[in-house]
mmCIF file of C-alpha atoms in Angstrom:
data_model
loop_
_atom_site.group_PDB
_atom_site.id
_atom_site.type_symbol
_atom_site.label_atom_id
_atom_site.label_comp_id
_atom_site.label_asym_id
_atom_site.label_seq_id
_atom_site.Cartn_x
_atom_site.Cartn_y
_atom_site.Cartn_z
ATOM 1 C CA ASN Q 602 -128.415 -107.154 -10.834
ATOM 2 C CA ALA Q 603 -129.516 -104.174 -8.670
ATOM 3 C CA GLY Q 604 -127.473 -105.159 -5.558
ATOM 4 C CA VAL Q 605 -127.762 -102.321 -3.012
ATOM 5 C CA THR Q 606 -129.780 -99.346 -4.041
ATOM 6 C CA GLN Q 607 -129.812 -95.970 -2.299
ATOM 7 C CA THR Q 608 -132.009 -92.934 -2.764
ATOM 8 C CA PRO Q 609 -131.737 -90.061 -3.170
ATOM 9 C CA LYS Q 610 -128.321 -89.463 -4.675
ATOM 10 C CA PHE Q 611 -128.134 -85.894 -3.537
ATOM 11 C CA ARG Q 612 -130.032 -83.769 -1.116
ATOM 12 C CA ILE Q 613 -129.770 -80.474 0.519
ATOM 13 C CA LEU Q 614 -131.450 -79.856 3.840
ATOM 14 C CA LYS Q 615 -131.913 -76.829 5.966
ATOM 15 C CA ILE Q 616 -130.805 -76.901 9.652
ATOM 16 C CA GLY Q 617 -133.406 -78.464 11.767
ATOM 17 C CA GLN Q 618 -135.286 -80.318 8.805
ATOM 18 C CA SER Q 619 -135.653 -84.088 8.937
ATOM 19 C CA MET Q 620 -135.386 -86.731 6.233
ATOM 20 C CA THR Q 621 -134.907 -90.510 5.493
ATOM 21 C CA LEU Q 622 -132.189 -91.888 3.421
ATOM 22 C CA GLN Q 623 -133.551 -95.019 1.794
ATOM 23 C CA CYS Q 624 -131.573 -98.289 1.295
ATOM 24 C CA THR Q 625 -132.683 -101.560 -0.156
ATOM 25 C CA GLN Q 626 -130.919 -104.673 -1.240
ATOM 26 C CA ASP Q 627 -132.007 -107.571 -3.274
ATOM 27 C CA MET Q 628 -129.410 -110.174 -2.410
ATOM 28 C CA ASN Q 629 -131.289 -111.464 0.506
ATOM 29 C CA HIS Q 630 -128.518 -110.558 3.097
ATOM 30 C CA ASN Q 631 -129.133 -110.559 6.700
ATOM 31 C CA TYR Q 632 -126.530 -108.040 7.539
ATOM 32 C CA MET Q 633 -126.991 -104.324 6.594
ATOM 33 C CA TYR Q 634 -124.822 -101.199 7.500
ATOM 34 C CA TRP Q 635 -125.031 -97.326 7.332
ATOM 35 C CA TYR Q 636 -121.769 -95.509 7.026
ATOM 36 C CA ARG Q 637 -120.813 -91.965 6.592
ATOM 37 C CA GLN Q 638 -117.605 -90.564 4.767
ATOM 38 C CA ASP Q 639 -116.444 -87.197 5.688
ATOM 39 C CA PRO Q 640 -114.001 -85.432 3.261
ATOM 40 C CA GLY Q 641 -110.493 -86.976 3.403
ATOM 41 C CA MET Q 642 -111.515 -89.632 5.812
ATOM 42 C CA GLY Q 643 -112.523 -93.275 5.460
ATOM 43 C CA LEU Q 644 -115.933 -94.619 6.386
ATOM 44 C CA LYS Q 645 -117.331 -94.636 9.874
ATOM 45 C CA LEU Q 646 -120.103 -96.804 11.051
ATOM 46 C CA ILE Q 647 -123.362 -95.297 12.101
ATOM 47 C CA TYR Q 648 -125.725 -98.276 12.634
ATOM 48 C CA TYR Q 649 -125.885 -101.681 11.600
ATOM 49 C CA SER Q 650 -128.520 -104.689 11.597
ATOM 50 C CA VAL Q 651 -128.068 -108.408 11.729
ATOM 51 C CA GLY Q 652 -131.550 -109.135 10.618
ATOM 52 C CA ALA Q 653 -135.080 -107.848 10.554
ATOM 53 C CA GLY Q 654 -135.976 -106.227 13.941
ATOM 54 C CA ILE Q 655 -132.570 -106.116 15.310
ATOM 55 C CA THR Q 656 -130.365 -103.031 15.133
ATOM 56 C CA ASP Q 657 -127.339 -101.789 16.929
ATOM 57 C CA LYS Q 658 -125.204 -98.743 17.226
ATOM 58 C CA GLY Q 659 -121.900 -98.196 15.384
ATOM 59 C CA GLU Q 660 -119.157 -95.657 16.073
ATOM 60 C CA VAL Q 661 -121.202 -92.409 15.367
ATOM 61 C CA PRO Q 662 -124.900 -93.025 15.879
ATOM 62 C CA ASN Q 663 -125.739 -89.697 17.522
ATOM 63 C CA GLY Q 664 -128.446 -87.725 15.498
ATOM 64 C CA TYR Q 665 -129.530 -90.787 13.534
ATOM 65 C CA ASN Q 666 -132.230 -93.534 13.858
ATOM 66 C CA VAL Q 667 -132.783 -96.658 11.976
ATOM 67 C CA SER Q 668 -135.413 -99.488 11.658
ATOM 68 C CA ARG Q 669 -135.326 -102.748 10.080
ATOM 69 C CA SER Q 670 -138.884 -104.207 9.418
ATOM 70 C CA THR Q 671 -137.943 -106.209 6.364
ATOM 71 C CA THR Q 672 -134.784 -108.115 5.273
ATOM 72 C CA GLU Q 673 -134.597 -105.891 2.215
ATOM 73 C CA ASP Q 674 -134.961 -102.408 3.536
ATOM 74 C CA PHE Q 675 -132.842 -100.522 6.115
ATOM 75 C CA PRO Q 676 -133.744 -96.792 6.232
ATOM 76 C CA LEU Q 677 -131.672 -94.181 8.011
ATOM 77 C CA ARG Q 678 -133.620 -91.313 9.659
ATOM 78 C CA LEU Q 679 -131.929 -87.861 10.335
ATOM 79 C CA GLU Q 680 -134.072 -85.820 12.865
ATOM 80 C CA LEU Q 681 -133.215 -82.141 13.224
ATOM 81 C CA ALA Q 682 -130.362 -81.956 10.659
ATOM 82 C CA ALA Q 683 -127.263 -80.175 11.659
ATOM 83 C CA PRO Q 684 -124.208 -78.898 9.477
ATOM 84 C CA SER Q 685 -122.100 -81.512 11.146
ATOM 85 C CA GLN Q 686 -124.194 -84.114 9.295
ATOM 86 C CA THR Q 687 -122.901 -82.883 5.983
ATOM 87 C CA SER Q 688 -121.343 -86.052 4.411
ATOM 88 C CA VAL Q 689 -121.677 -88.821 2.020
ATOM 89 C CA TYR Q 690 -123.679 -91.636 3.317
ATOM 90 C CA PHE Q 691 -123.185 -95.378 2.379
ATOM 91 C CA CYS Q 692 -125.426 -98.290 2.914
ATOM 92 C CA ALA Q 693 -124.011 -101.828 2.600
ATOM 93 C CA SER Q 694 -125.082 -105.388 2.997
ATOM 94 C CA SER Q 695 -123.406 -108.634 3.620
ATOM 95 C CA ASP Q 696 -124.474 -112.326 3.871
ATOM 96 C CA GLY Q 697 -122.998 -113.024 7.257
ATOM 97 C CA THR Q 698 -120.616 -115.908 6.154
ATOM 98 C CA ALA Q 699 -117.254 -116.142 7.478
ATOM 99 C CA ALA Q 700 -115.854 -113.611 4.950
ATOM 100 C CA ASN Q 701 -118.946 -111.492 5.213
ATOM 101 C CA ILE Q 702 -117.984 -109.327 2.391
ATOM 102 C CA GLN Q 703 -119.847 -106.036 2.390
ATOM 103 C CA TYR Q 704 -121.401 -104.794 -0.842
ATOM 104 C CA PHE Q 705 -121.971 -101.057 -1.133
ATOM 105 C CA GLY Q 706 -124.534 -98.591 -2.585
ATOM 106 C CA ALA Q 707 -123.578 -95.795 -4.566
ATOM 107 C CA GLY Q 708 -123.957 -93.366 -1.794
ATOM 108 C CA THR Q 709 -126.057 -90.285 -0.877
ATOM 109 C CA ARG Q 710 -124.461 -86.776 -0.734
ATOM 110 C CA LEU Q 711 -126.116 -84.788 1.868
ATOM 111 C CA SER Q 712 -125.535 -81.075 2.514
ATOM 112 C CA VAL Q 713 -127.148 -79.370 5.561
ATOM 113 C CA LEU Q 714 -126.936 -75.571 5.279
ATOM 114 C CA ALA B 726 -110.026 -101.017 19.412
ATOM 115 C CA GLN B 727 -108.536 -101.810 15.988
ATOM 116 C CA THR B 728 -107.066 -99.022 13.928
ATOM 117 C CA VAL B 729 -106.057 -98.951 10.333
ATOM 118 C CA THR B 730 -103.403 -96.529 8.989
ATOM 119 C CA GLN B 731 -102.608 -95.682 5.465
ATOM 120 C CA SER B 732 -99.568 -93.404 5.478
ATOM 121 C CA GLN B 733 -99.545 -92.297 1.759
ATOM 122 C CA PRO B 734 -102.311 -89.795 1.218
ATOM 123 C CA GLU B 735 -101.424 -89.722 -2.461
ATOM 124 C CA MET B 736 -99.526 -91.862 -4.915
ATOM 125 C CA SER B 737 -98.828 -91.755 -8.786
ATOM 126 C CA VAL B 738 -97.847 -94.153 -11.236
ATOM 127 C CA GLN B 739 -97.141 -94.261 -14.976
ATOM 128 C CA GLU B 740 -99.592 -96.357 -17.133
ATOM 129 C CA ALA B 741 -98.294 -100.021 -17.357
ATOM 130 C CA GLU B 742 -95.907 -99.722 -14.349
ATOM 131 C CA THR B 743 -96.341 -101.140 -10.827
ATOM 132 C CA VAL B 744 -97.369 -99.404 -7.694
ATOM 133 C CA THR B 745 -97.710 -100.328 -4.040
ATOM 134 C CA LEU B 746 -99.988 -98.880 -1.598
ATOM 135 C CA SER B 747 -99.253 -99.311 2.100
ATOM 136 C CA CYS B 748 -101.568 -100.230 5.057
ATOM 137 C CA THR B 749 -100.671 -101.018 8.683
ATOM 138 C CA TYR B 750 -103.291 -101.988 11.387
ATOM 139 C CA ASP B 751 -103.292 -102.591 15.086
ATOM 140 C CA THR B 752 -105.205 -105.370 16.734
ATOM 141 C CA SER B 753 -104.754 -107.744 19.537
ATOM 142 C CA GLU B 754 -106.868 -110.472 17.604
ATOM 143 C CA SER B 755 -105.377 -113.553 15.998
ATOM 144 C CA ASP B 756 -108.083 -114.187 13.592
ATOM 145 C CA TYR B 757 -109.426 -111.374 11.228
ATOM 146 C CA TYR B 758 -109.898 -110.282 7.622
ATOM 147 C CA LEU B 759 -108.247 -107.582 5.654
ATOM 148 C CA PHE B 760 -109.683 -105.832 2.621
ATOM 149 C CA TRP B 761 -108.734 -103.343 -0.058
ATOM 150 C CA TYR B 762 -111.657 -101.266 -1.496
ATOM 151 C CA LYS B 763 -111.514 -99.155 -4.518
ATOM 152 C CA GLN B 764 -113.667 -95.790 -4.704
ATOM 153 C CA PRO B 765 -113.393 -94.220 -8.196
ATOM 154 C CA PRO B 766 -114.949 -90.756 -8.853
ATOM 155 C CA SER B 767 -118.335 -92.404 -9.024
ATOM 156 C CA ARG B 768 -118.212 -92.894 -5.377
ATOM 157 C CA GLN B 769 -118.981 -96.641 -5.598
ATOM 158 C CA MET B 770 -117.156 -98.683 -3.090
ATOM 159 C CA ILE B 771 -115.741 -101.716 -4.976
ATOM 160 C CA LEU B 772 -114.126 -104.785 -3.324
ATOM 161 C CA VAL B 773 -110.625 -105.314 -4.848
ATOM 162 C CA ILE B 774 -109.277 -107.975 -2.776
ATOM 163 C CA ARG B 775 -109.391 -109.665 0.546
ATOM 164 C CA GLN B 776 -107.089 -111.723 2.886
ATOM 165 C CA GLU B 777 -107.984 -114.085 5.694
ATOM 166 C CA ALA B 778 -105.297 -113.744 8.529
ATOM 167 C CA TYR B 779 -105.039 -117.502 9.019
ATOM 168 C CA LYS B 780 -103.864 -117.898 5.510
ATOM 169 C CA GLN B 781 -100.200 -117.536 5.040
ATOM 170 C CA GLN B 782 -100.492 -117.316 1.226
ATOM 171 C CA ASN B 783 -100.892 -113.869 -0.104
ATOM 172 C CA ALA B 784 -104.109 -113.222 -2.168
ATOM 173 C CA THR B 785 -104.136 -112.288 -5.684
ATOM 174 C CA GLU B 786 -106.803 -111.189 -8.196
ATOM 175 C CA ASN B 787 -105.490 -110.617 -11.642
ATOM 176 C CA ARG B 788 -103.166 -107.540 -11.654
ATOM 177 C CA PHE B 789 -103.844 -107.083 -7.999
ATOM 178 C CA SER B 790 -102.021 -108.762 -5.160
ATOM 179 C CA VAL B 791 -101.128 -108.257 -1.440
ATOM 180 C CA ASN B 792 -98.191 -108.573 0.571
ATOM 181 C CA PHE B 793 -99.522 -109.678 4.109
ATOM 182 C CA GLN B 794 -96.950 -109.638 6.955
ATOM 183 C CA LYS B 795 -98.932 -110.735 10.015
ATOM 184 C CA ALA B 796 -96.233 -110.300 12.615
ATOM 185 C CA ALA B 797 -95.524 -106.856 11.212
ATOM 186 C CA LYS B 798 -99.286 -106.088 10.906
ATOM 187 C CA SER B 799 -98.735 -104.907 7.463
ATOM 188 C CA PHE B 800 -100.878 -105.348 4.446
ATOM 189 C CA SER B 801 -99.843 -103.759 1.106
ATOM 190 C CA LEU B 802 -101.677 -103.775 -2.153
ATOM 191 C CA LYS B 803 -99.628 -104.113 -5.299
ATOM 192 C CA ILE B 804 -101.033 -103.011 -8.661
ATOM 193 C CA SER B 805 -99.295 -104.364 -11.748
ATOM 194 C CA ASP B 806 -99.410 -103.010 -15.219
ATOM 195 C CA SER B 807 -101.437 -100.056 -14.123
ATOM 196 C CA GLN B 808 -104.318 -98.811 -16.197
ATOM 197 C CA LEU B 809 -106.047 -95.548 -16.346
ATOM 198 C CA GLY B 810 -109.080 -97.056 -14.943
ATOM 199 C CA ASP B 811 -107.197 -97.861 -11.690
ATOM 200 C CA ALA B 812 -107.163 -94.255 -10.711
ATOM 201 C CA ALA B 813 -109.285 -93.953 -7.575
ATOM 202 C CA MET B 814 -109.162 -93.739 -3.854
ATOM 203 C CA TYR B 815 -108.120 -96.908 -2.229
ATOM 204 C CA PHE B 816 -109.245 -97.878 1.260
ATOM 205 C CA CYS B 817 -107.698 -100.638 3.478
ATOM 206 C CA ALA B 818 -110.138 -102.079 5.883
ATOM 207 C CA TYR B 819 -110.165 -104.440 8.762
ATOM 208 C CA ARG B 820 -112.836 -106.819 10.246
ATOM 209 C CA SER B 821 -112.739 -109.155 13.069
ATOM 210 C CA SER B 822 -113.601 -112.864 12.710
ATOM 211 C CA LEU B 823 -117.443 -113.376 13.101
ATOM 212 C CA SER B 824 -116.783 -117.100 14.086
ATOM 213 C CA GLN B 825 -114.811 -115.894 17.253
ATOM 214 C CA GLY B 826 -117.514 -113.255 18.354
ATOM 215 C CA GLY B 827 -115.929 -110.463 16.477
ATOM 216 C CA SER B 828 -117.826 -107.309 15.407
ATOM 217 C CA GLU B 829 -119.178 -107.290 11.931
ATOM 218 C CA LYS B 830 -118.079 -103.689 11.342
ATOM 219 C CA LEU B 831 -115.302 -102.742 8.960
ATOM 220 C CA VAL B 832 -112.636 -100.383 10.317
ATOM 221 C CA PHE B 833 -111.333 -98.179 7.453
ATOM 222 C CA GLY B 834 -108.190 -96.272 6.853
ATOM 223 C CA LYS B 835 -108.234 -92.772 5.503
ATOM 224 C CA GLY B 836 -107.521 -93.806 1.973
ATOM 225 C CA THR B 837 -104.710 -93.278 -0.698
ATOM 226 C CA LYS B 838 -105.549 -91.314 -3.808
ATOM 227 C CA LEU B 839 -103.938 -93.062 -6.818
ATOM 228 C CA THR B 840 -103.378 -91.166 -10.014
ATOM 229 C CA VAL B 841 -102.304 -93.005 -13.117
ATOM 230 C CA ASN B 842 -100.425 -90.925 -15.610
ATOM 231 C CA PRO B 843 -100.611 -91.782 -19.381
#
């Protein structure tokens, strides 16, 4: 079972470059999320989606964009990368039931130099 | 806004012994969910255990159990018979109840690093 798959696992960007972090899930979950984890900190929500075509901002959305054209995919776009975006990025999905347990991908470690 | 506090940045335990990780949270809501996630060196976030606030009975999953004190807003994790594979970062997380129009997002604490000594 693949679950939530993130690519790439590692990436180094130069300041001002752009990139897209890919996330796909095969559990037919309606809810998907992007978090970032800074050193020594818990995860903070960047954006989330409750279904195809519907996205909303989380706690730290500045500098990022998302889209949700299908149930399976939820890419995160970084425009004009900055050193402050150096972090580990996690994608998660959940089924929207009462417990709404979130299942996480393995993360993408991004460095902006 | 809800907050989650883990006051122990690091803990250590001897193999086969018991350890308790602390978590407190702040909320004005009456219905919510609490979670403990484990993050080993592989970085994968793995759900360890969850607790529904409306349930008085403490959740248990094999060697993992919680002590949920709703009035005190406390949610500690007890690991019994600790194993080397339990070594990881442990995160406490809070989520509002969707059925009461709460947010889907998880609010995380900063984590506790658990070391298991052989």
